Each structure stands twice: as C-alpha cells, then as structure tokens.
Short mmCIF file of C-alpha atoms and ligand atoms in Angstrom, two decimals:
data_model
loop_
_atom_site.label_atom_id
_atom_site.label_comp_id
_atom_site.label_asym_id
_atom_site.label_seq_id
_atom_site.Cartn_x
_atom_site.Cartn_y
_atom_site.Cartn_z
CA UNK A 1 67.37 8.31 42.21
CA UNK A 2 63.60 8.79 42.43
CA UNK A 3 61.54 7.01 39.82
CA UNK A 4 57.98 6.15 38.97
CA UNK A 5 56.63 2.99 37.36
CA UNK A 6 53.78 3.49 34.91
CA UNK A 7 51.83 0.26 34.40
CA UNK A 8 51.54 -2.22 37.27
CA UNK A 9 50.82 -5.40 35.36
CA UNK A 10 52.36 -8.80 34.86
CA UNK A 11 55.84 -7.80 33.79
CA UNK A 12 56.05 -4.60 35.82
CA UNK A 13 56.37 -6.75 38.94
CA UNK A 14 59.79 -7.89 37.68
CA UNK A 15 60.89 -4.33 36.99
CA UNK A 16 59.68 -3.24 40.43
CA UNK A 17 61.53 -6.07 42.18
CA UNK A 18 64.65 -5.28 40.18
CA UNK A 19 64.50 -1.57 41.16
CA UNK A 20 64.06 -2.60 44.79
CA UNK A 21 67.27 -4.67 44.53
CA UNK A 22 69.19 -1.54 43.42
CA UNK A 23 69.83 0.42 46.61
CA UNK A 24 70.27 3.83 44.98
CA UNK A 25 66.81 3.79 43.43
CA UNK A 26 63.51 4.52 45.12
CA UNK A 27 60.26 4.01 43.20
CA UNK A 28 58.28 6.79 44.85
CA UNK A 29 55.10 6.35 42.83
CA UNK A 30 53.26 4.00 40.53
CA UNK A 31 50.50 4.71 38.03
CA UNK A 32 47.81 2.37 36.76
CA UNK A 33 44.12 2.94 35.96
CA UNK A 34 43.26 -0.36 37.66
CA UNK A 35 42.71 0.31 41.40
CA UNK A 36 43.41 -3.32 42.27
CA UNK A 37 46.83 -3.15 40.61
CA UNK A 38 47.63 0.16 42.34
CA UNK A 39 46.64 -1.36 45.68
CA UNK A 40 48.72 -4.49 45.03
CA UNK A 41 51.84 -2.45 44.33
CA UNK A 42 51.25 -0.18 47.32
CA UNK A 43 50.68 -3.13 49.67
CA UNK A 44 53.22 -5.56 48.24
CA UNK A 45 56.04 -3.16 47.47
CA UNK A 46 55.34 -0.33 49.93
CA UNK A 47 55.15 2.31 47.21
CA UNK A 48 54.24 5.62 48.88
CA UNK A 49 52.02 7.17 46.21
CA UNK A 50 49.74 5.75 43.55
CA UNK A 51 48.01 7.48 40.64
CA UNK A 52 45.35 6.47 38.15
CA UNK A 53 46.48 9.04 35.57
CA UNK A 54 50.02 9.80 34.45
CA UNK A 55 49.26 13.50 33.94
CA UNK A 56 48.59 13.88 37.67
CA UNK A 57 51.65 11.78 38.57
CA UNK A 58 53.95 14.11 36.65
CA UNK A 59 52.33 17.22 38.13
CA UNK A 60 52.65 16.00 41.72
CA UNK A 61 55.96 14.05 41.76
CA UNK A 62 59.54 15.24 41.35
CA UNK A 63 61.13 12.40 39.39
CA UNK A 64 64.58 11.56 38.06
CA UNK A 65 63.14 8.94 35.72
CA UNK A 66 60.02 7.12 34.65
CA UNK A 67 59.82 3.42 33.79
CA UNK A 68 56.95 2.76 31.35
CA UNK A 69 55.58 -0.80 31.53
CA UNK A 70 52.05 -0.05 30.36
CA UNK A 71 50.52 -1.88 27.38
CA UNK A 72 52.17 -1.17 24.04
CA UNK A 73 49.38 1.11 22.68
CA UNK A 74 49.96 3.50 25.61
CA UNK A 75 53.71 3.85 25.12
CA UNK A 76 53.80 6.72 22.64
CA UNK A 77 51.57 9.12 24.59
CA UNK A 78 53.36 8.31 27.84
CA UNK A 79 56.77 8.96 26.25
CA UNK A 80 55.55 12.36 25.01
CA UNK A 81 54.13 13.21 28.44
CA UNK A 82 57.39 12.30 30.20
CA UNK A 83 59.39 14.30 27.65
CA UNK A 84 57.11 17.31 28.21
CA UNK A 85 57.96 17.11 31.92
CA UNK A 86 61.71 16.71 31.31
CA UNK A 87 61.86 13.26 32.98
CA UNK A 88 64.34 10.64 31.74
CA UNK A 89 62.45 7.79 30.06
CA UNK A 90 62.72 4.02 30.03
CA UNK A 91 59.98 2.42 27.93
CA UNK A 92 59.16 -1.22 27.37
CA UNK A 93 59.24 -2.76 23.88
CA UNK A 94 57.91 -2.07 21.36
CA UNK A 95 58.10 1.64 22.10
CA UNK A 96 56.16 2.73 19.01
CA UNK A 97 53.73 1.27 16.50
CA UNK A 98 55.88 1.92 13.42
CA UNK A 99 59.34 3.19 12.45
CA UNK A 100 57.77 6.47 11.31
CA UNK A 101 56.15 7.07 14.70
CA UNK A 102 59.31 5.90 16.47
CA UNK A 103 61.36 8.42 14.48
CA UNK A 104 58.99 11.24 15.46
CA UNK A 105 59.13 10.21 19.13
CA UNK A 106 62.93 10.04 19.16
CA UNK A 107 63.15 13.50 17.57
CA UNK A 108 60.64 14.81 20.12
CA UNK A 109 62.74 13.54 23.04
CA UNK A 110 65.94 14.91 21.48
CA UNK A 111 64.32 18.35 21.10
CA UNK A 112 63.20 18.22 24.75
CA UNK A 113 66.68 17.13 25.84
CA UNK A 114 65.23 14.00 27.48
CA UNK A 115 67.10 10.67 27.20
CA UNK A 116 64.93 7.85 25.78
CA UNK A 117 65.96 4.26 26.55
CA UNK A 118 64.12 1.08 25.66
CA UNK A 119 63.76 -1.78 28.14
CA UNK A 120 64.99 -4.48 25.77
CA UNK A 121 66.41 -7.20 28.01
CA UNK A 122 67.10 -10.32 25.88
CA UNK A 123 70.59 -9.03 24.96
CA UNK A 124 71.11 -8.62 28.71
CA UNK A 125 70.46 -12.29 29.49
CA UNK A 126 73.57 -13.77 31.09
CA UNK A 127 74.07 -16.44 28.39
CA UNK A 128 73.72 -13.85 25.60
CA UNK A 129 76.15 -11.51 27.36
CA UNK A 130 78.63 -14.39 27.49
CA UNK A 131 78.19 -15.01 23.72
CA UNK A 132 78.84 -11.30 23.15
CA UNK A 133 81.97 -11.54 25.32
CA UNK A 134 83.37 -14.49 23.34
CA UNK A 135 82.76 -12.67 20.03
CA UNK A 136 84.32 -9.45 21.31
CA UNK A 137 87.37 -11.53 22.36
CA UNK A 138 87.64 -12.60 18.71
CA UNK A 139 87.69 -16.26 19.77
CA UNK A 140 86.15 -17.61 16.53
CA UNK A 141 87.43 -15.02 14.06
CA UNK A 142 85.05 -13.05 11.86
CA UNK A 143 81.46 -14.32 12.21
CA UNK A 144 79.94 -15.18 8.81
CA UNK A 145 76.79 -17.07 9.86
CA UNK A 146 74.39 -17.01 12.78
CA UNK A 147 71.24 -18.76 13.91
CA UNK A 148 69.30 -17.13 16.74
CA UNK A 149 66.50 -19.53 17.59
CA UNK A 150 63.67 -19.29 20.11
CA UNK A 151 61.36 -22.29 19.89
CA UNK A 152 59.04 -23.67 22.58
CA UNK A 153 55.43 -24.51 23.31
CA UNK A 154 55.09 -22.42 26.46
CA UNK A 155 51.60 -21.14 27.31
CA UNK A 156 52.42 -17.43 27.15
CA UNK A 157 48.72 -16.62 26.95
CA UNK A 158 48.14 -17.51 30.60
CA UNK A 159 50.16 -14.59 31.99
CA UNK A 160 49.69 -12.38 28.92
CA UNK A 161 46.18 -13.08 27.56
CA UNK A 162 46.35 -10.07 25.21
CA UNK A 163 48.91 -11.97 23.11
CA UNK A 164 46.21 -14.37 21.91
CA UNK A 165 44.25 -11.45 20.43
CA UNK A 166 47.22 -9.67 18.81
CA UNK A 167 46.97 -9.50 15.00
CA UNK A 168 50.77 -9.09 15.03
CA UNK A 169 51.98 -11.60 17.62
CA UNK A 170 55.26 -13.46 17.73
CA UNK A 171 57.44 -11.11 15.65
CA UNK A 172 56.23 -7.95 17.42
CA UNK A 173 56.25 -9.46 20.92
CA UNK A 174 59.12 -11.95 20.87
CA UNK A 175 60.82 -11.63 17.48
CA UNK A 176 61.72 -8.07 18.49
CA UNK A 177 63.95 -9.62 21.18
CA UNK A 178 65.73 -12.18 19.00
CA UNK A 179 66.18 -9.68 16.18
CA UNK A 180 67.82 -7.39 18.73
CA UNK A 181 70.16 -10.22 19.74
CA UNK A 182 71.00 -10.72 16.04
CA UNK A 183 71.90 -7.04 15.75
CA UNK A 184 73.94 -7.14 18.96
CA UNK A 185 75.93 -10.16 17.72
CA UNK A 186 76.24 -9.56 13.96
CA UNK A 187 75.49 -5.89 13.41
CA UNK A 188 72.83 -3.96 11.55
CA UNK A 189 70.82 -5.48 8.73
CA UNK A 190 70.78 -4.50 5.05
CA UNK A 191 68.30 -7.13 3.75
CA UNK A 192 65.60 -9.24 5.38
CA UNK A 193 63.10 -11.86 4.24
CA UNK A 194 60.45 -13.55 6.34
CA UNK A 195 57.75 -16.22 6.24
CA UNK A 196 55.19 -16.83 8.99
CA UNK A 197 52.62 -19.42 10.08
CA UNK A 198 49.76 -19.61 12.52
CA UNK A 199 49.72 -23.10 14.04
CA UNK A 200 47.57 -22.48 17.10
CA UNK A 201 43.96 -22.17 15.84
CA UNK A 202 42.91 -20.30 18.98
CA UNK A 203 44.99 -17.17 18.42
CA UNK A 204 44.70 -14.26 15.97
CA UNK A 205 48.28 -13.65 14.94
CA UNK A 206 51.30 -15.58 13.75
CA UNK A 207 52.98 -17.93 16.27
CA UNK A 208 55.80 -19.06 13.99
CA UNK A 209 58.23 -16.85 12.04
CA UNK A 210 61.37 -17.64 10.04
CA UNK A 211 63.57 -14.73 8.98
CA UNK A 212 66.75 -14.55 6.91
CA UNK A 213 69.03 -11.55 7.35
CA UNK A 214 72.05 -10.14 5.50
CA UNK A 215 74.12 -8.03 7.89
CA UNK A 216 76.17 -4.99 6.86
CA UNK A 217 79.48 -6.79 7.41
CA UNK A 218 78.43 -9.62 5.05
CA UNK A 219 77.29 -12.24 7.56
CA UNK A 220 73.97 -13.99 7.04
CA UNK A 221 71.69 -15.18 9.82
CA UNK A 222 68.52 -17.11 10.41
CA UNK A 223 66.30 -15.69 13.15
CA UNK A 224 63.49 -18.08 13.94
CA UNK A 225 60.83 -18.15 16.63
CA UNK A 226 57.91 -20.37 17.52
CA UNK A 227 55.39 -20.80 20.33
CA UNK A 228 54.07 -23.95 18.62
CA UNK A 229 57.10 -26.19 19.14
CA UNK A 230 56.77 -29.04 21.63
CA UNK A 231 60.02 -30.09 23.25
CA UNK A 232 60.82 -31.92 26.48
CA UNK A 233 62.25 -30.42 28.59
CA UNK A 234 60.59 -27.15 27.51
CA UNK A 235 63.43 -24.74 26.74
CA UNK A 236 61.28 -21.62 27.49
CA UNK A 237 62.49 -18.84 27.59
CA UNK A 238 65.93 -19.75 26.24
CA UNK A 239 67.29 -18.42 22.96
CA UNK A 240 69.72 -20.89 21.37
CA UNK A 241 72.55 -19.41 19.36
CA UNK A 242 74.87 -20.79 16.64
CA UNK A 243 77.65 -18.53 15.34
CA UNK A 244 80.13 -19.73 12.71
CA UNK A 245 83.33 -17.72 12.29
CA UNK A 246 86.42 -17.82 10.13
CA UNK A 247 88.47 -19.50 12.91
CA UNK A 248 85.85 -21.44 14.77
CA UNK A 249 82.25 -21.84 15.82
CA UNK A 250 80.20 -21.02 18.92
CA UNK A 251 77.16 -22.92 20.13
CA UNK A 252 74.84 -21.87 22.99
CA UNK A 253 72.87 -25.03 23.74
CA UNK A 254 69.70 -25.87 25.65
CA UNK A 255 71.68 -27.48 28.50
CA UNK A 256 72.87 -23.92 29.34
CA UNK A 257 76.38 -24.38 27.99
CA UNK A 258 78.55 -22.47 25.54
CA UNK A 259 80.82 -24.53 23.30
CA UNK A 260 83.72 -22.91 21.40
CA UNK A 261 84.95 -25.13 18.54
CA UNK A 262 88.34 -24.33 16.97
CA UNK A 263 91.07 -26.32 15.21
CA UNK A 264 92.48 -26.99 18.71
CA UNK A 265 89.27 -28.78 19.72
CA UNK A 266 86.19 -27.77 21.72
CA UNK A 267 86.07 -25.87 25.01
CA UNK A 268 82.78 -25.66 26.90
CA UNK A 269 81.49 -23.82 29.97
CA UNK A 270 78.18 -23.48 31.75
CA UNK A 271 76.12 -20.27 31.58
CA UNK A 272 73.79 -20.75 34.51
CA UNK A 273 72.56 -17.44 35.96
CA UNK A 274 72.92 -16.32 39.56
CA UNK A 275 69.14 -16.19 40.08
CA UNK A 276 67.68 -13.18 41.95
CA UNK A 277 66.19 -14.37 45.25
CA UNK A 278 62.79 -13.16 44.02
CA UNK A 279 62.90 -15.07 40.72
CA UNK A 280 60.09 -17.40 39.71
CA UNK A 281 61.08 -20.24 37.33
CA UNK A 282 60.87 -20.64 34.40
CA UNK A 283 61.20 -16.83 34.08
CA UNK A 284 64.57 -16.72 35.91
CA UNK A 285 66.89 -15.90 33.00
CA UNK A 286 64.59 -13.07 31.92
CA UNK A 287 64.22 -11.78 35.48
CA UNK A 288 67.99 -11.74 35.94
CA UNK A 289 68.30 -9.81 32.68
CA UNK A 290 65.90 -7.17 34.03
CA UNK A 291 68.34 -6.49 36.88
CA UNK A 292 71.24 -6.45 34.40
CA UNK A 293 69.48 -4.02 32.07
CA UNK A 294 68.36 -1.68 34.86
CA UNK A 295 71.87 -1.72 36.34
CA UNK A 296 73.29 -0.85 32.90
CA UNK A 297 70.74 1.96 32.51
CA UNK A 298 71.75 3.45 35.88
CA UNK A 299 75.46 3.32 34.96
CA UNK A 300 74.78 5.07 31.66
CA UNK A 301 72.53 7.65 33.31
CA UNK A 302 75.25 8.60 35.80
CA UNK A 303 77.89 8.65 33.06
CA UNK A 304 75.69 10.87 30.88
CA UNK A 305 75.81 8.42 27.96
CA UNK A 306 73.06 6.64 26.05
CA UNK A 307 72.10 3.12 27.11
CA UNK A 308 73.02 0.39 24.61
CA UNK A 309 69.31 0.08 23.81
CA UNK A 310 68.65 3.79 23.43
CA UNK A 311 65.66 4.93 21.41
CA UNK A 312 67.97 5.58 18.48
CA UNK A 313 69.53 2.10 18.69
CA UNK A 314 66.21 0.34 19.22
CA UNK A 315 64.77 2.14 16.20
CA UNK A 316 66.88 -0.20 14.06
CA UNK A 317 65.44 -3.24 15.85
CA UNK A 318 61.89 -1.94 15.52
CA UNK A 319 62.56 -1.38 11.81
CA UNK A 320 63.42 -5.09 11.47
CA UNK A 321 60.04 -6.02 12.97
CA UNK A 322 58.31 -3.74 10.47
CA UNK A 323 60.39 -5.13 7.58
CA UNK A 324 59.59 -8.72 8.65
CA UNK A 325 55.83 -8.14 8.47
CA UNK A 326 56.18 -6.39 5.09
CA UNK A 327 58.40 -9.21 3.77
CA UNK A 328 55.96 -11.88 4.96
CA UNK A 329 52.94 -10.04 3.54
CA UNK A 330 54.49 -9.58 0.08
CA UNK A 331 56.87 -12.59 0.02
CA UNK A 332 59.71 -10.30 -0.88
CA UNK A 333 63.12 -9.21 0.41
CA UNK A 334 63.02 -5.92 2.33
CA UNK A 335 65.65 -3.24 2.98
CA UNK A 336 64.91 -2.30 6.61
CA UNK A 337 64.70 1.38 7.55
CA UNK A 338 67.72 2.69 9.44
CA UNK A 339 68.03 5.49 12.00
CA UNK A 340 69.72 8.54 10.51
P1 NAD D 1 49.67 -6.34 31.43
O1 NAD D 1 48.45 -6.21 30.59
O2 NAD D 1 49.86 -7.51 32.33
O3 NAD D 1 49.85 -5.03 32.34
C1 NAD D 1 49.64 -3.74 31.82
C2 NAD D 1 49.20 -2.85 32.99
O4 NAD D 1 49.16 -1.51 32.53
C3 NAD D 1 47.78 -3.18 33.51
O5 NAD D 1 47.77 -3.26 34.91
C4 NAD D 1 46.92 -2.01 33.01
O6 NAD D 1 45.86 -1.69 33.90
C5 NAD D 1 47.95 -0.90 32.97
N1 NAD D 1 47.66 0.20 32.05
C6 NAD D 1 46.88 0.19 30.93
N2 NAD D 1 46.91 1.41 30.34
C7 NAD D 1 47.71 2.21 31.12
C8 NAD D 1 48.12 3.57 31.07
N3 NAD D 1 47.71 4.38 30.06
N4 NAD D 1 48.94 4.05 32.05
C9 NAD D 1 49.34 3.26 33.06
N5 NAD D 1 49.01 1.93 33.16
C10 NAD D 1 48.19 1.43 32.20
O7 NAD D 1 50.90 -6.24 30.40
P2 NAD D 1 52.38 -6.87 30.54
O8 NAD D 1 52.39 -8.28 30.07
O9 NAD D 1 52.92 -6.55 31.88
O10 NAD D 1 53.17 -6.02 29.40
C11 NAD D 1 53.47 -4.66 29.62
C12 NAD D 1 54.61 -4.28 28.68
O11 NAD D 1 55.76 -5.09 28.98
C13 NAD D 1 54.32 -4.53 27.19
O12 NAD D 1 54.91 -3.49 26.43
C14 NAD D 1 55.02 -5.85 26.89
O13 NAD D 1 55.45 -5.95 25.54
C15 NAD D 1 56.20 -5.77 27.81
N6 NAD D 1 56.74 -7.07 28.22
C16 NAD D 1 58.10 -7.19 28.18
C17 NAD D 1 58.71 -8.37 28.59
C18 NAD D 1 60.22 -8.39 28.60
O14 NAD D 1 60.82 -7.35 28.83
N7 NAD D 1 60.90 -9.50 28.36
C19 NAD D 1 57.95 -9.45 29.00
C20 NAD D 1 56.53 -9.30 29.04
C21 NAD D 1 55.96 -8.09 28.65
O1 89V D 2 59.62 -11.16 26.80
C1 89V D 2 58.51 -10.88 26.34
O2 89V D 2 58.28 -9.85 25.69
C2 89V D 2 57.38 -11.82 26.68
C3 89V D 2 57.65 -13.26 26.18
C4 89V D 2 59.01 -13.80 26.50
C5 89V D 2 56.59 -14.19 26.77
O3 89V D 2 57.50 -13.22 24.76
O4 89V D 2 56.18 -11.32 26.11
#
C-alpha cells in the first residue's frame, strides 16, 4: 500500500511512526507548506518525496490512500482534492466545521466512489477496547447509565499552541473523542444538554464541559471533560469510564484497571498497553491507539468495508459536538442531527 501524509506537524509524527510499524504500508510522500517540517520528515523518516502543495502531490504520485493530519481548517479542501483524484481518504478529527459541511463532504466522496474514514482513535485505546469487549460479552446486562470522564491539568498548549487561541476548544478538540466513546459504548444520542466554563484566564475557549446525554436505547450518560483539573498523579490522557448495567457495573479506574461488579462479587484486571517501542510517555496510550486504528483501517480497506469511524459514522459524533455548543449557548436540550 502506497500512501501520503498531508501535514507533518506534532501529531503526524505518531501517524508516520505507526505507518512505519505496519510492514505492508509505505508512505511514499509527505506534504507540508513548512520546509522545515518537510525536511524533518524526509531526514527522520526517510520519506522519498516531499511537496509543499497537495495539488502537486496528487498530480505526481500514484497513491492507494492519503492520511490527512493538517490543521482542522484545511481538512475539507484536502478531502475534496483527494476525492477528485480517486484516492482513499483518512482524515483527522474534526473532519468538517459543521454537520452541514460534513454532510456535503460525505455525499461528495460517495459520488466519487472514494471511501472516507476519520482518524478517531480514543475508541481504539486498549482500555476502551477492553470496556467494549466486556459490554459486548453482556457481562453486566443492559447498560442504563454511563460516565465517560476526561479530567486533568495537562499543559496541552505546549505541543499544540493553537488550542489556546481556539474559540471552540475542549469540546471540539477533546470532547469529540469522549463523545465518540459514549456512542461506541451506549449507542447514538437522541437528546443532549451541556454547560461549559473557562477556568484558565489565558485561553480563548472553554476548558471545562459537562454534557448529559439520552441514548436511543434509553440509557443516560454524563460526558465530562476538563483541562483545569489538578490531580496527582496526573491521569492525562486517560478517560475514566463508569457503566452501570441491569446485572452489574463496570469501572475503568485511573490505576489502569477494569473492575466488573456483579452479585457474585468483583473481578478486576489490568489494562496496561503494550507500548510501541517509539512511544513517548505520557502519550503512550494514545500512540498505541494510533497503531490500533491504522491497523483496523487497513483490515477494512482490504475487506472492502467501511472503517468503524467512517465519515458517515463520525458524522453522528461531529453532530454531538455541534449540539453541545448550541445547548451551552442557549442553555437548552438539543436533538443532535443524525446521518441519514
Ligand atoms: P500542528 O499545527 O502541530 O501541525 C499541522 C501541520 O500541518 C504543520 O506542520 C503545518 O505546517 C501543516 N499544514 C498547515 N496547512 C497545511 C495544508 N494545507 N496542507 C498540508 N499541511 C499543512 O497540528 P497537530 O497538533 O499535529 O494537529 C493536526 C491534526 O491532528 C488536527 O486536526 C488535530 O485535531 C489532530 N490531532 C489529533 C490527535 C489525536 O488523534 N488524538 C491529537 C492531536 C491532534
Ligand atoms: O487527542 C487530541 O485530539 C489532542 C488532546 C488529547 C491533547 O486533546 O488534541
């Protein structure tokens, strides 16, 4: 498989290293307007060709897929360009600025016959995959309540300075991940409410969000996220999960354990990842999920089926982000848009 990586920034390094760990893939080209970033990827990863403009990349390279890790505002135009060239697309989150524009993009790719997948990796974290496995094994009965909680005081602005300037911050950047976990665990969402706060005076957007969801099957959940929470040890980037079911309860705790409580007592096991040799703590669980997601994408590509986080699936996650901002702005309960 020959691919190209568009965007050679902070997170793209993880995607590049993950592709290099998958023997059947060769990243034959990278694209980035910053010459220093192009040079870094060429020198550090041995990428044969580098381009400043994606239009030239597509004209000069025969690709099986493109992996878009450019800044969010560039995603939509790059998706269209890849679709115009008939190249399978993976795009980082969020893939579009609104559900309306996401819907148009998905339709565009469908009309071009080009598969669109979204690099949404939190549901691919090892601990989250284990929670999904326990639920699919029906070990606690029918889930009726969930709490998906991401709370820490990590300095995200150091590696991603643009986050401090974002008018829409924690829900769009991080909430999108934990809302996707909520969908993966409890299903799609029929009603959502949300309240936000800005605690850090040095940023533009919200760094705390609390959301309440009603899922189609009747379960309710609390999805909460904060970059203003000081804990020791710092749990970044863990998502802690509580699920209550009709025959038991599941807890994913900060000591990297899953506990299954039933009438027969409590069984616990560790969920410590097998870290990639290139991982850099504290990012390890995210970096491992990048390999897991990209492996999943390859399997789906060969099988000719959509990835779990296809454009159409991720539309419903993106719609929750949109609904959360509307709910917070108007202090009302929203009915999120749904892909149809
Ligand atoms: P970054 O600013 O560090 O890197 C972006 C790179 O893209 C820069 O090198 C920039 O020069 C380049 N670029 C800008 N416009 C471009 C264009 N039109 N074509 C090609 N390259 C272009 O950003 P980042 O933190 O690496 O984030 C990139 C994307 O990854 C964002 O969508 C972000 O939300 C996402 N992200 C995802 C995760 C995750 O999957 N868990 C984590 C961090 C960031
Ligand atoms: O995963 C992400 O999208 C990152 C972070 C975990 C820091 O929010 O931006």
